[in-house]
PDB file of C-alpha atoms in Angstrom:
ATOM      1  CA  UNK A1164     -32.470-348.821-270.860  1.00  0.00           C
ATOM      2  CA  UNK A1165     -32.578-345.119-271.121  1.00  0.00           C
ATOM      3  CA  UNK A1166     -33.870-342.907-268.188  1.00  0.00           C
ATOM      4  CA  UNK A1167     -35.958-339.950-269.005  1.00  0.00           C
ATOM      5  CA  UNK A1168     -34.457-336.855-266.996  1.00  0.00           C
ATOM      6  CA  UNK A1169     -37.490-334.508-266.543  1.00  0.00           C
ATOM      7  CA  UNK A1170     -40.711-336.504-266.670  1.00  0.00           C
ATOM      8  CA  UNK A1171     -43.400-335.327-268.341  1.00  0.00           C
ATOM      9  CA  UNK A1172     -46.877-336.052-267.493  1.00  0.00           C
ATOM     10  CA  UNK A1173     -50.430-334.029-268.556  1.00  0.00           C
ATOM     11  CA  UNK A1174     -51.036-331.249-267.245  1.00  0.00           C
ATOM     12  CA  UNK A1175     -53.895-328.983-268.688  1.00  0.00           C
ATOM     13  CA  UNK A1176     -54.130-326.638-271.673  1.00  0.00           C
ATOM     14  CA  UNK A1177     -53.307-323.022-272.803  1.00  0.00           C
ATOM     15  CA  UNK A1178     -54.356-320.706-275.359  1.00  0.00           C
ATOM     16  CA  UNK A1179     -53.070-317.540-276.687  1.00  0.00           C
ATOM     17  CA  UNK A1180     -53.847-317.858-279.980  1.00  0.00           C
ATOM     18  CA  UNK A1181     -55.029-321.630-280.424  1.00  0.00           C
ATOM     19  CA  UNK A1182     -54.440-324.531-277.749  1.00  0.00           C
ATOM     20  CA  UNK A1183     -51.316-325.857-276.608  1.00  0.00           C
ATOM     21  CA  UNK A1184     -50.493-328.612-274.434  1.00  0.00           C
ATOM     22  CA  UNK A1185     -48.800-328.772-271.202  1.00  0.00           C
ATOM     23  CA  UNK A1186     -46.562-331.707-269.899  1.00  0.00           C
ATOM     24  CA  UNK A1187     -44.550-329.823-267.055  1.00  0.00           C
ATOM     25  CA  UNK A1188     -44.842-326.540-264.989  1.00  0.00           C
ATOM     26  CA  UNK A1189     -42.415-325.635-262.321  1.00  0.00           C
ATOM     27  CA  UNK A1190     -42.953-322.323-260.361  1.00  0.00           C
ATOM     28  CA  UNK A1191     -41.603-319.833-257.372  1.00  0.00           C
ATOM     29  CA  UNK A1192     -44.016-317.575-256.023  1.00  0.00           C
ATOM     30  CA  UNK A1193     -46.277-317.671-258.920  1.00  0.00           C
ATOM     31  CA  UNK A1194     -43.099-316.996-261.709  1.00  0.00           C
ATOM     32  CA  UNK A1195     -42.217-319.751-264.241  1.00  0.00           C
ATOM     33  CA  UNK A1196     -39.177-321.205-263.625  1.00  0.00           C
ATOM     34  CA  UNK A1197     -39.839-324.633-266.114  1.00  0.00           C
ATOM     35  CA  UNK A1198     -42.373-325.017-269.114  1.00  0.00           C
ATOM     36  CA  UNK A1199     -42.726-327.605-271.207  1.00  0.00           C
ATOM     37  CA  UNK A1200     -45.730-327.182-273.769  1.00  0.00           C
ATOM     38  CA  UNK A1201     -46.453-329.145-277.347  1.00  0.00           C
ATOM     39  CA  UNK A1202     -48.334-327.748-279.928  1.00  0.00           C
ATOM     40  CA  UNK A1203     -48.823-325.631-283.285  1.00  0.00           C
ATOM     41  CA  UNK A1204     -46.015-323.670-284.025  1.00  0.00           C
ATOM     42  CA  UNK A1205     -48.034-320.297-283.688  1.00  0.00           C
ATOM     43  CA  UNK A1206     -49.652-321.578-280.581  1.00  0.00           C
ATOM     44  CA  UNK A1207     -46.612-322.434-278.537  1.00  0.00           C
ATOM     45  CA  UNK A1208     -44.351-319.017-279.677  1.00  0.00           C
ATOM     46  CA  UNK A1209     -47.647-317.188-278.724  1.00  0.00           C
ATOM     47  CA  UNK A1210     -47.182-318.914-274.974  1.00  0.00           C
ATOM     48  CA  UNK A1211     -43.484-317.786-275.025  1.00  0.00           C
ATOM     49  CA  UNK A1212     -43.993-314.264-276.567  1.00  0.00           C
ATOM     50  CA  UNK A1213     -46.747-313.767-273.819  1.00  0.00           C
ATOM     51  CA  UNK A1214     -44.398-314.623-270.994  1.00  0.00           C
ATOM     52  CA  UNK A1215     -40.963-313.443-272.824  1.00  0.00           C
ATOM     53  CA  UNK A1216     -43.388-309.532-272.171  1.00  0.00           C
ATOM     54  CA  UNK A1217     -43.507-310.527-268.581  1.00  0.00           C
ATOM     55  CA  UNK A1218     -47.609-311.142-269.478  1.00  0.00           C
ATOM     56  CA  UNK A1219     -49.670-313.448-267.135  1.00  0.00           C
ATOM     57  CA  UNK A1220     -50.418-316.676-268.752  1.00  0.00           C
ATOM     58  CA  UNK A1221     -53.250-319.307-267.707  1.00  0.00           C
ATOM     59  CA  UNK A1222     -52.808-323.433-267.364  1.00  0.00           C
ATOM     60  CA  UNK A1223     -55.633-324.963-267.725  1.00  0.00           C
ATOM     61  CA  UNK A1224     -56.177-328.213-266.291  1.00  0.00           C
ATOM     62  CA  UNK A1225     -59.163-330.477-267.031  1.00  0.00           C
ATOM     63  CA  UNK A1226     -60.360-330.154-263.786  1.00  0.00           C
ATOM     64  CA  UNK A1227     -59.469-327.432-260.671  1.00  0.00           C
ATOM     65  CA  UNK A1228     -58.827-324.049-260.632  1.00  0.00           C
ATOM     66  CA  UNK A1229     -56.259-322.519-263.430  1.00  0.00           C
ATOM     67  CA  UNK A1230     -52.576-322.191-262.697  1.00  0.00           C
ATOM     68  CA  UNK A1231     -51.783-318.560-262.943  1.00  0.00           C
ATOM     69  CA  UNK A1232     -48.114-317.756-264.374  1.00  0.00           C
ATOM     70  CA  UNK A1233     -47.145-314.137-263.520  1.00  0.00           C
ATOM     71  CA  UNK A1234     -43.471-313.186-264.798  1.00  0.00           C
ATOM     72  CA  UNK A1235     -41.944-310.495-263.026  1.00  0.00           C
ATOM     73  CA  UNK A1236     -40.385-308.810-265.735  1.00  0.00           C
ATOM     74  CA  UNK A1237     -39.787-309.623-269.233  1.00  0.00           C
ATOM     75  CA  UNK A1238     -36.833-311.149-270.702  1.00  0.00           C
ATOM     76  CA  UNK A1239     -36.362-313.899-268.221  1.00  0.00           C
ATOM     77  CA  UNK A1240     -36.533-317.104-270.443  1.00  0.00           C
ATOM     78  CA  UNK A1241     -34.335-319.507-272.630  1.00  0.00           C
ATOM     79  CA  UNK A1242     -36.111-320.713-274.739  1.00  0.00           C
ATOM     80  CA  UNK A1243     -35.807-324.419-276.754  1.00  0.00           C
ATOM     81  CA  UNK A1244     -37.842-325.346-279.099  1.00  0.00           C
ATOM     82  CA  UNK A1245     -38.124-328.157-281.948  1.00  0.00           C
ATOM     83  CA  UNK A1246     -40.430-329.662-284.544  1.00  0.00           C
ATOM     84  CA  UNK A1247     -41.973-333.226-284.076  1.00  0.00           C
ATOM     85  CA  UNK A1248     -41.411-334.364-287.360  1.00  0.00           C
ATOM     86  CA  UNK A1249     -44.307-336.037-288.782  1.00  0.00           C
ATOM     87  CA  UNK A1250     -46.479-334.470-285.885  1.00  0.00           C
ATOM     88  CA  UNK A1251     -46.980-330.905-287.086  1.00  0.00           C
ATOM     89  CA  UNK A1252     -46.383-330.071-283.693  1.00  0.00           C
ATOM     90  CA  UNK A1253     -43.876-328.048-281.662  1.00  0.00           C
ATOM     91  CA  UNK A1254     -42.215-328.697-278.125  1.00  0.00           C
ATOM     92  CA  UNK A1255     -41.183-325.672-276.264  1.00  0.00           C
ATOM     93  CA  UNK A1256     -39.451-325.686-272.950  1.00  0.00           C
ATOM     94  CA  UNK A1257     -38.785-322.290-271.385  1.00  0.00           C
ATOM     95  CA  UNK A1258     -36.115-322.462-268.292  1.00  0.00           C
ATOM     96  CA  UNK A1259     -35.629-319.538-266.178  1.00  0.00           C
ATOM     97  CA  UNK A1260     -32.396-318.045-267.479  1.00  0.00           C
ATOM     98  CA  UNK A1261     -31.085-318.047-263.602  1.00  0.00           C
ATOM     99  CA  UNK A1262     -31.239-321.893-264.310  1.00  0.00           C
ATOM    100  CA  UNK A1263     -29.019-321.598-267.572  1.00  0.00           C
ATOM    101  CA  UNK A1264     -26.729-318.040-266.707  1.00  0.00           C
ATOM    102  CA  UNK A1265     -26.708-318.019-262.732  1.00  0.00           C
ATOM    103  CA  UNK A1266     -25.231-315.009-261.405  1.00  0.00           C
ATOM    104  CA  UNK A1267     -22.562-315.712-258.208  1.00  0.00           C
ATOM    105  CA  UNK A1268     -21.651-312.193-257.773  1.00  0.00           C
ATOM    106  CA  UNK A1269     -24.589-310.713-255.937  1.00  0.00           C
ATOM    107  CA  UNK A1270     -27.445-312.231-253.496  1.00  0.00           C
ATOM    108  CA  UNK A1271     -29.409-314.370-256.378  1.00  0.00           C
ATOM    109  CA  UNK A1272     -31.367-317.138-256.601  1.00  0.00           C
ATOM    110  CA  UNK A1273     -30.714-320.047-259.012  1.00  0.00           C
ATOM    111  CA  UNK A1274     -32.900-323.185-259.668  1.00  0.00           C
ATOM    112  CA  UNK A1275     -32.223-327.266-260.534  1.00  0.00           C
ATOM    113  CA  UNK A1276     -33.762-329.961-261.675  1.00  0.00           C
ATOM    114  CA  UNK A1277     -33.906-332.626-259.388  1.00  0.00           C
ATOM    115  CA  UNK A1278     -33.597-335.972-261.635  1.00  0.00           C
ATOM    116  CA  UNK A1279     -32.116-338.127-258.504  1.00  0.00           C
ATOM    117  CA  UNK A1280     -30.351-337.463-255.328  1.00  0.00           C
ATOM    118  CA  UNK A1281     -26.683-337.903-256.641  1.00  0.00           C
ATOM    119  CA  UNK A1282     -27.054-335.079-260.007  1.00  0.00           C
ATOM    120  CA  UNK A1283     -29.069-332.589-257.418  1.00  0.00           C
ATOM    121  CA  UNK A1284     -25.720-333.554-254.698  1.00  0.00           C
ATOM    122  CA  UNK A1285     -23.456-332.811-257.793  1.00  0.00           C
ATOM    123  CA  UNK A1286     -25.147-329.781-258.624  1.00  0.00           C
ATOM    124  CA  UNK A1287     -25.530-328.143-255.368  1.00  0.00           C
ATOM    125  CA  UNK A1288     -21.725-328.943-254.852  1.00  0.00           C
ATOM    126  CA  UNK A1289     -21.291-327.102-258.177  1.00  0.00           C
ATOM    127  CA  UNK A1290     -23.214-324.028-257.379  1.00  0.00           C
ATOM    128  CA  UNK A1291     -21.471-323.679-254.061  1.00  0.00           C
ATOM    129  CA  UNK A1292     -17.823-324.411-255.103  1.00  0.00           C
ATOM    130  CA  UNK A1293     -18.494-321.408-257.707  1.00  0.00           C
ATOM    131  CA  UNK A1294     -20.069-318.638-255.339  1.00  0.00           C
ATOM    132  CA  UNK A1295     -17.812-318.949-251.888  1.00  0.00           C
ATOM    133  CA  UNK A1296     -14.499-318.193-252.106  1.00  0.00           C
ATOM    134  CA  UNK A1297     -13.370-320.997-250.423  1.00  0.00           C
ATOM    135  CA  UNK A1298     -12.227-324.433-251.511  1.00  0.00           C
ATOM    136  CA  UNK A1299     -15.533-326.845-251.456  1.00  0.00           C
ATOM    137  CA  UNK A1300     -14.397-330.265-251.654  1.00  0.00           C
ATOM    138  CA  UNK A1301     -17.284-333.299-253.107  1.00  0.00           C
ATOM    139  CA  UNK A1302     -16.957-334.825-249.867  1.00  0.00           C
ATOM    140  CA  UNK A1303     -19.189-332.101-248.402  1.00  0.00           C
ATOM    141  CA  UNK A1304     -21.676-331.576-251.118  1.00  0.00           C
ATOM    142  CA  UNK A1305     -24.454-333.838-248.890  1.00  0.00           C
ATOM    143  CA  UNK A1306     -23.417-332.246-245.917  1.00  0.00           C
ATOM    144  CA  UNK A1307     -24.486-328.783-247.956  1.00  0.00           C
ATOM    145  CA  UNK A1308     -27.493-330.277-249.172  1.00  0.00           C
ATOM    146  CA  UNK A1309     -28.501-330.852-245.618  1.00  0.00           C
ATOM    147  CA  UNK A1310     -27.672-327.610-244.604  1.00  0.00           C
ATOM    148  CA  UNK A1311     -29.082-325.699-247.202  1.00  0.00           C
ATOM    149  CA  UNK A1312     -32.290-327.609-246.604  1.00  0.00           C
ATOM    150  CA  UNK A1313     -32.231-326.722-243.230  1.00  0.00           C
ATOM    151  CA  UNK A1314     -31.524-322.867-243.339  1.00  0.00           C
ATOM    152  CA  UNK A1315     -34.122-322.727-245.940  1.00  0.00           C
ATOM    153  CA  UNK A1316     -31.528-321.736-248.529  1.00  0.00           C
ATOM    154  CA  UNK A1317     -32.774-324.921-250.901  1.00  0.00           C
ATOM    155  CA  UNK A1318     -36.801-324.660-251.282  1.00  0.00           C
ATOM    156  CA  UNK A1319     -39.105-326.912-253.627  1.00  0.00           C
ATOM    157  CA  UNK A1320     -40.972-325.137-255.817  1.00  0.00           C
ATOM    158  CA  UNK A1321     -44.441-325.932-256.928  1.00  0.00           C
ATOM    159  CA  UNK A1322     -44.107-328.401-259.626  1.00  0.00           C
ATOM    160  CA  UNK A1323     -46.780-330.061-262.067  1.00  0.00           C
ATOM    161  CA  UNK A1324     -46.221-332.541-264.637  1.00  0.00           C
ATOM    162  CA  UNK A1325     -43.679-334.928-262.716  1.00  0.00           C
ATOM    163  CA  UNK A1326     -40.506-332.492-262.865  1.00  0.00           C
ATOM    164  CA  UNK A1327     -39.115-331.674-259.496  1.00  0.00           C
ATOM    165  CA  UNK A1328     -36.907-328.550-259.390  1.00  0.00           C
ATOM    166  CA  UNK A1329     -35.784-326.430-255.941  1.00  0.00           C
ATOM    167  CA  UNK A1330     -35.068-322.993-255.978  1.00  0.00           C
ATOM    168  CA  UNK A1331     -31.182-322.451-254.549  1.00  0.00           C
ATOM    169  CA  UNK A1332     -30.741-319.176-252.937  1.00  0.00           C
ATOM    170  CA  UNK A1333     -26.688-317.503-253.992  1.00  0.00           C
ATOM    171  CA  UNK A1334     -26.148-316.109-250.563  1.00  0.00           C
ATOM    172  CA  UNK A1335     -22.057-316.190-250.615  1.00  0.00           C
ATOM    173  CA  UNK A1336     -22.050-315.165-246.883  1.00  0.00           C
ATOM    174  CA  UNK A1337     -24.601-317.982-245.282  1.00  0.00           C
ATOM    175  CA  UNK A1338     -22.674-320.498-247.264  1.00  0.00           C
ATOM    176  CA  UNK A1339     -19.461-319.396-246.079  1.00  0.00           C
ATOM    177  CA  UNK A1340     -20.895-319.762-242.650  1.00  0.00           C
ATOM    178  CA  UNK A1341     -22.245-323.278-243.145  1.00  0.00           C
ATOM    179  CA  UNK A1342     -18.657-324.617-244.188  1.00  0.00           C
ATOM    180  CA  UNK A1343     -17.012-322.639-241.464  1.00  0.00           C
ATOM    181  CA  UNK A1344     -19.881-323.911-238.967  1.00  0.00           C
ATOM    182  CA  UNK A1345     -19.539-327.594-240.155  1.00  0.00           C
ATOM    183  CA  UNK A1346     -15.270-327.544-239.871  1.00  0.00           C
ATOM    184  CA  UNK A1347     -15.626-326.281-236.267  1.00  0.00           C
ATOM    185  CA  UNK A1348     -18.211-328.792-235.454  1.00  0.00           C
ATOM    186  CA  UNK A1349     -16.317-331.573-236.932  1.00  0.00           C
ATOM    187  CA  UNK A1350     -19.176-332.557-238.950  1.00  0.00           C
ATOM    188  CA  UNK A1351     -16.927-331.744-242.239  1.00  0.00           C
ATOM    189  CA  UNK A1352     -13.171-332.084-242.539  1.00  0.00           C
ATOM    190  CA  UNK A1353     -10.388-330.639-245.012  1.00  0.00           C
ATOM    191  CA  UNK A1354      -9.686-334.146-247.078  1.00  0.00           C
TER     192      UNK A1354
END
C-alpha cells in the first residue's frame, strides 16, 4: 500500500490565460507558500509567471468568495512541473523557496508539510538542530514541538485542498531559550 504524502483534493479554478485546476493551496498572511495546479501547459506557466512577478492571483472555487494570493515580492518560488502523459495536461507545484533553501542565519521563517506527526517531529528536530548552536538531541524533538506550539513559534497556515503545512519561525535566540528552559525544568535531559 502506498501513502500519498500531500493530499490533493478540488479546490476551484484559475485563469491567466485559459483555466487551470487547483488541487492544493497553502498560505501565510495571504502569500503562497504551496500550489498545486493541473492544466494546459500555457495555462499553468501563466499561474507561475504571474506569481514568480510577485502579481496577485485569484482561486476560484465553485462556490464562496475567491482566494486572493498576494506575493510579497517576486522571485519567491521553486517551481516543479511535469507532463501527464497521455493527458495533455501539466502539474505544477510551486513551494515557497524558504520551504526548499531555509535560511538559519538571520530571524526567518521556514514552512513544512505536515504528512503525520512523526515526519513533522523529525522535521522540526531538523530545523532546530541546524539554527541553535547547541547540541539538539531526537529525544527532545516532541518536547520542541510542544514548545514551539506554545510560544507561537509553529503556526498553521490556511490550507485548502487537504495539505496541512505550519509556518516555523528561525528565531535562534527563543529556541535557545526553550532548550535551556526545558534542562532547568527537568522536562528535557542531556541523553
Amino acid at each position: 500500500m502506498t501513502t500519498q504524502l500531500i493530499p490533493q483534493q478540488y479546490v476551484g479554478r484559475m485563469n491567466v490565460v485559459g483555466d487551470c485546476f487547483v488541487f492544493g493551496a497553502a498560505l501565510h498572511d495571504n502569500q503562497p507558500v504551496y500550489l498545486d495546479i493541473a492544466g494546459p501547459a500555457t495555462s499553468v506557466e501563466a499561474v507561475w509567471a504571474r506569481l514568480a512577478q510577485g502579481k496577485e492571483a485569484r482561486i476560484v472555487p465553485d462556490t464562496g468568495s475567491s482566494i486572493v494570493l498576494q506575493p510579497p515580492e517576486p522571485g519567491l518560488y521553486t517551481r516543479f512541473q511535469r507532463k501527464l502523459e497521455g493527458l495533455a495536461i501539466d502539474h505544477l507545484l510551486l513551494v515557497h523557496k524558504a520551504i526548499t533553501e531555509p535560511v538559519y542565519s538571520e530571524l526567518t521563517t521556514t514552512y513544512m508539510f505536515f504528512a503525520d506527526k512523526d515526519q513533522a517531529t523529525a522535521i522540526l528536530g531538523d530545523h532546530i538542530s541546524k539554527l541553535v548552536k547547541v547540541a539538539v538531541f531526537p529525544e527532545w524533538y516532541a518536547f520542541l514541538v510542544q514548545q514551539g506550539r506554545l510560544e507561537h513559534l509553529m503556526q498553521r497556515c490556511v490550507c485548502y485542498g487537504g495539505a496541512q503545512v505550519w509556518m516555523i519561525t528561525l528565531d535562534e535566540s527563543r529556541w535557545t531559550r526553550i532548550i535551556q528552559g526545558g534542562l532547568v525544568s527537568g522536562v528535557i535531559s542531556l541523553p
